[in-house]
């Protein structure tokens, strides 16, 4: 179990770190397009990447203690790596869904702010229209 266990952990950690870095760098650009500035996008992605790494490394630790006996140590590592890859794909998909939700909320907020500003400008331009005007004088044709 010694060498195959270490091999499994090293390969699993490398996979998690590589995927986490891809998520971090891609997600930063994704959030920037949703009106986040560089600093906000980087901060949001650092938090998301840390969460991703903690969850997936925890899953890797749990999978590492599961006994698999195929009769071949190499096959044992492959089976466990297969499970880790499936869990990694699931975690990646969940992370993408979270980022999409964050991005959508930011875009909705930006749209609401833009509409409120346009409404404020409209109100300022048309404020004189809503002021009460004196009633027009109507002269009777019978008045002298």
mmCIF file of C-alpha atoms in Angstrom:
data_model
loop_
_atom_site.group_PDB
_atom_site.id
_atom_site.type_symbol
_atom_site.label_atom_id
_atom_site.label_comp_id
_atom_site.label_asym_id
_atom_site.label_seq_id
_atom_site.Cartn_x
_atom_site.Cartn_y
_atom_site.Cartn_z
ATOM 1 C CA UNK A 1 0.000 0.000 0.000
ATOM 2 C CA UNK A 2 2.940 2.367 0.612
ATOM 3 C CA UNK A 3 4.097 3.289 -2.896
ATOM 4 C CA UNK A 4 0.688 3.139 -4.552
ATOM 5 C CA UNK A 5 -0.796 5.198 -1.710
ATOM 6 C CA UNK A 6 1.821 7.931 -2.137
ATOM 7 C CA UNK A 7 1.455 7.801 -5.923
ATOM 8 C CA UNK A 8 -2.300 8.189 -5.605
ATOM 9 C CA UNK A 9 -1.999 11.156 -3.235
ATOM 10 C CA UNK A 10 0.629 12.926 -5.356
ATOM 11 C CA UNK A 11 -1.364 12.478 -8.572
ATOM 12 C CA UNK A 12 -4.586 13.508 -6.839
ATOM 13 C CA UNK A 13 -3.049 16.640 -5.335
ATOM 14 C CA UNK A 14 -1.536 17.637 -8.687
ATOM 15 C CA UNK A 15 -4.922 17.235 -10.385
ATOM 16 C CA UNK A 16 -6.675 19.308 -7.722
ATOM 17 C CA UNK A 17 -4.085 22.103 -7.791
ATOM 18 C CA UNK A 18 -4.047 22.297 -11.605
ATOM 19 C CA UNK A 19 -7.846 22.406 -11.804
ATOM 20 C CA UNK A 20 -8.017 24.944 -8.980
ATOM 21 C CA UNK A 21 -5.580 27.227 -10.816
ATOM 22 C CA UNK A 22 -7.583 26.913 -14.036
ATOM 23 C CA UNK A 23 -10.736 27.842 -12.148
ATOM 24 C CA UNK A 24 -9.012 30.793 -10.463
ATOM 25 C CA UNK A 25 -7.535 32.323 -13.608
ATOM 26 C CA UNK A 26 -10.511 31.669 -15.880
ATOM 27 C CA UNK A 27 -13.010 32.763 -13.253
ATOM 28 C CA UNK A 28 -11.215 36.058 -12.697
ATOM 29 C CA UNK A 29 -11.681 36.994 -16.358
ATOM 30 C CA UNK A 30 -15.255 35.734 -16.277
ATOM 31 C CA UNK A 31 -16.127 37.959 -13.323
ATOM 32 C CA UNK A 32 -14.331 40.980 -14.804
ATOM 33 C CA UNK A 33 -16.725 40.862 -17.753
ATOM 34 C CA UNK A 34 -19.591 41.186 -15.260
ATOM 35 C CA UNK A 35 -18.526 44.666 -14.130
ATOM 36 C CA UNK A 36 -16.237 43.541 -11.334
ATOM 37 C CA UNK A 37 -12.997 45.481 -11.272
ATOM 38 C CA UNK A 38 -9.672 43.606 -11.138
ATOM 39 C CA UNK A 39 -9.429 43.740 -7.363
ATOM 40 C CA UNK A 40 -13.011 42.576 -6.759
ATOM 41 C CA UNK A 41 -12.723 39.758 -9.304
ATOM 42 C CA UNK A 42 -9.412 38.577 -7.829
ATOM 43 C CA UNK A 43 -10.771 38.657 -4.270
ATOM 44 C CA UNK A 44 -13.938 36.760 -5.227
ATOM 45 C CA UNK A 45 -11.906 34.176 -7.111
ATOM 46 C CA UNK A 46 -9.421 33.711 -4.257
ATOM 47 C CA UNK A 47 -12.321 32.924 -1.928
ATOM 48 C CA UNK A 48 -13.892 30.585 -4.470
ATOM 49 C CA UNK A 49 -10.574 28.847 -5.237
ATOM 50 C CA UNK A 50 -9.821 28.304 -1.548
ATOM 51 C CA UNK A 51 -13.253 26.761 -1.041
ATOM 52 C CA UNK A 52 -12.774 24.565 -4.123
ATOM 53 C CA UNK A 53 -9.349 23.362 -2.933
ATOM 54 C CA UNK A 54 -10.537 22.623 0.599
ATOM 55 C CA UNK A 55 -13.562 20.637 -0.556
ATOM 56 C CA UNK A 56 -11.739 18.621 -3.202
ATOM 57 C CA UNK A 57 -8.653 17.971 -1.074
ATOM 58 C CA UNK A 58 -10.999 16.756 1.668
ATOM 59 C CA UNK A 59 -12.665 14.403 -0.802
ATOM 60 C CA UNK A 60 -9.229 13.229 -1.948
ATOM 61 C CA UNK A 61 -8.274 12.468 1.660
ATOM 62 C CA UNK A 62 -11.469 10.452 2.135
ATOM 63 C CA UNK A 63 -10.985 8.506 -1.105
ATOM 64 C CA UNK A 64 -7.371 7.809 -0.167
ATOM 65 C CA UNK A 65 -8.401 5.661 2.798
ATOM 66 C CA UNK A 66 -10.879 3.551 0.821
ATOM 67 C CA UNK A 67 -9.524 0.055 0.245
ATOM 68 C CA UNK A 68 -9.653 -1.087 -3.373
ATOM 69 C CA UNK A 69 -8.376 -4.562 -4.206
ATOM 70 C CA UNK A 70 -8.304 -5.426 -7.872
ATOM 71 C CA UNK A 71 -5.335 -7.730 -7.396
ATOM 72 C CA UNK A 72 -3.008 -5.239 -9.079
ATOM 73 C CA UNK A 73 -1.592 -2.160 -7.272
ATOM 74 C CA UNK A 74 -1.582 -0.124 -10.503
ATOM 75 C CA UNK A 75 -5.253 -0.903 -11.138
ATOM 76 C CA UNK A 76 -6.034 0.043 -7.534
ATOM 77 C CA UNK A 77 -4.513 3.503 -8.122
ATOM 78 C CA UNK A 78 -6.348 3.854 -11.440
ATOM 79 C CA UNK A 79 -9.707 2.998 -9.851
ATOM 80 C CA UNK A 80 -9.184 5.492 -7.044
ATOM 81 C CA UNK A 81 -7.991 8.163 -9.485
ATOM 82 C CA UNK A 82 -11.121 7.526 -11.538
ATOM 83 C CA UNK A 83 -13.251 8.223 -8.476
ATOM 84 C CA UNK A 84 -11.227 11.368 -7.726
ATOM 85 C CA UNK A 85 -11.591 12.578 -11.326
ATOM 86 C CA UNK A 86 -15.355 12.144 -11.153
ATOM 87 C CA UNK A 87 -15.496 14.025 -7.856
ATOM 88 C CA UNK A 88 -13.215 16.696 -9.306
ATOM 89 C CA UNK A 89 -15.507 17.078 -12.317
ATOM 90 C CA UNK A 90 -18.508 17.413 -10.017
ATOM 91 C CA UNK A 91 -16.748 20.009 -7.862
ATOM 92 C CA UNK A 92 -15.644 21.886 -10.993
ATOM 93 C CA UNK A 93 -19.207 21.956 -12.299
ATOM 94 C CA UNK A 94 -20.574 23.174 -8.969
ATOM 95 C CA UNK A 95 -17.905 25.888 -8.848
ATOM 96 C CA UNK A 96 -18.811 27.007 -12.372
ATOM 97 C CA UNK A 97 -22.475 27.177 -11.384
ATOM 98 C CA UNK A 98 -21.597 29.274 -8.341
ATOM 99 C CA UNK A 99 -19.535 31.660 -10.475
ATOM 100 C CA UNK A 100 -22.349 31.951 -13.007
ATOM 101 C CA UNK A 101 -24.746 32.818 -10.215
ATOM 102 C CA UNK A 102 -22.372 35.428 -8.775
ATOM 103 C CA UNK A 103 -21.897 36.909 -12.244
ATOM 104 C CA UNK A 104 -25.653 36.968 -12.950
ATOM 105 C CA UNK A 105 -26.374 38.732 -9.659
ATOM 106 C CA UNK A 106 -23.710 41.331 -10.387
ATOM 107 C CA UNK A 107 -25.095 41.916 -13.880
ATOM 108 C CA UNK A 108 -28.630 42.238 -12.498
ATOM 109 C CA UNK A 109 -27.416 44.746 -9.922
ATOM 110 C CA UNK A 110 -25.570 46.689 -12.600
ATOM 111 C CA UNK A 111 -28.710 46.757 -14.768
ATOM 112 C CA UNK A 112 -30.864 47.882 -11.834
ATOM 113 C CA UNK A 113 -28.372 50.642 -11.007
ATOM 114 C CA UNK A 114 -28.303 51.743 -14.637
ATOM 115 C CA UNK A 115 -32.107 51.825 -14.842
ATOM 116 C CA UNK A 116 -32.324 53.797 -11.588
ATOM 117 C CA UNK A 117 -29.815 56.328 -12.931
ATOM 118 C CA UNK A 118 -31.714 56.663 -16.219
ATOM 119 C CA UNK A 119 -34.955 57.158 -14.278
ATOM 120 C CA UNK A 120 -33.319 59.805 -12.099
ATOM 121 C CA UNK A 121 -32.076 61.660 -15.199
ATOM 122 C CA UNK A 122 -35.513 61.389 -16.814
ATOM 123 C CA UNK A 123 -37.164 62.767 -13.673
ATOM 124 C CA UNK A 124 -34.735 65.679 -13.558
ATOM 125 C CA UNK A 125 -35.360 66.550 -17.203
ATOM 126 C CA UNK A 126 -39.129 66.347 -16.899
ATOM 127 C CA UNK A 127 -39.530 67.830 -13.432
ATOM 128 C CA UNK A 128 -41.017 71.029 -14.842
ATOM 129 C CA UNK A 129 -43.756 69.048 -16.586
ATOM 130 C CA UNK A 130 -45.157 67.789 -13.324
ATOM 131 C CA UNK A 131 -45.301 71.222 -11.723
ATOM 132 C CA UNK A 132 -48.876 72.446 -11.334
ATOM 133 C CA UNK A 133 -49.848 74.932 -14.008
ATOM 134 C CA UNK A 134 -52.526 77.538 -13.653
ATOM 135 C CA UNK A 135 -55.754 76.695 -15.386
ATOM 136 C CA UNK A 136 -56.157 78.474 -18.700
ATOM 137 C CA UNK A 137 -58.516 81.395 -18.743
ATOM 138 C CA UNK A 138 -61.485 80.745 -20.864
ATOM 139 C CA UNK A 139 -63.328 83.794 -21.960
ATOM 140 C CA UNK A 140 -66.949 83.523 -22.686
ATOM 141 C CA UNK A 141 -68.130 84.822 -26.054
ATOM 142 C CA UNK A 142 -70.934 86.499 -24.159
ATOM 143 C CA UNK A 143 -68.673 88.601 -21.983
ATOM 144 C CA UNK A 144 -68.293 92.223 -22.804
#
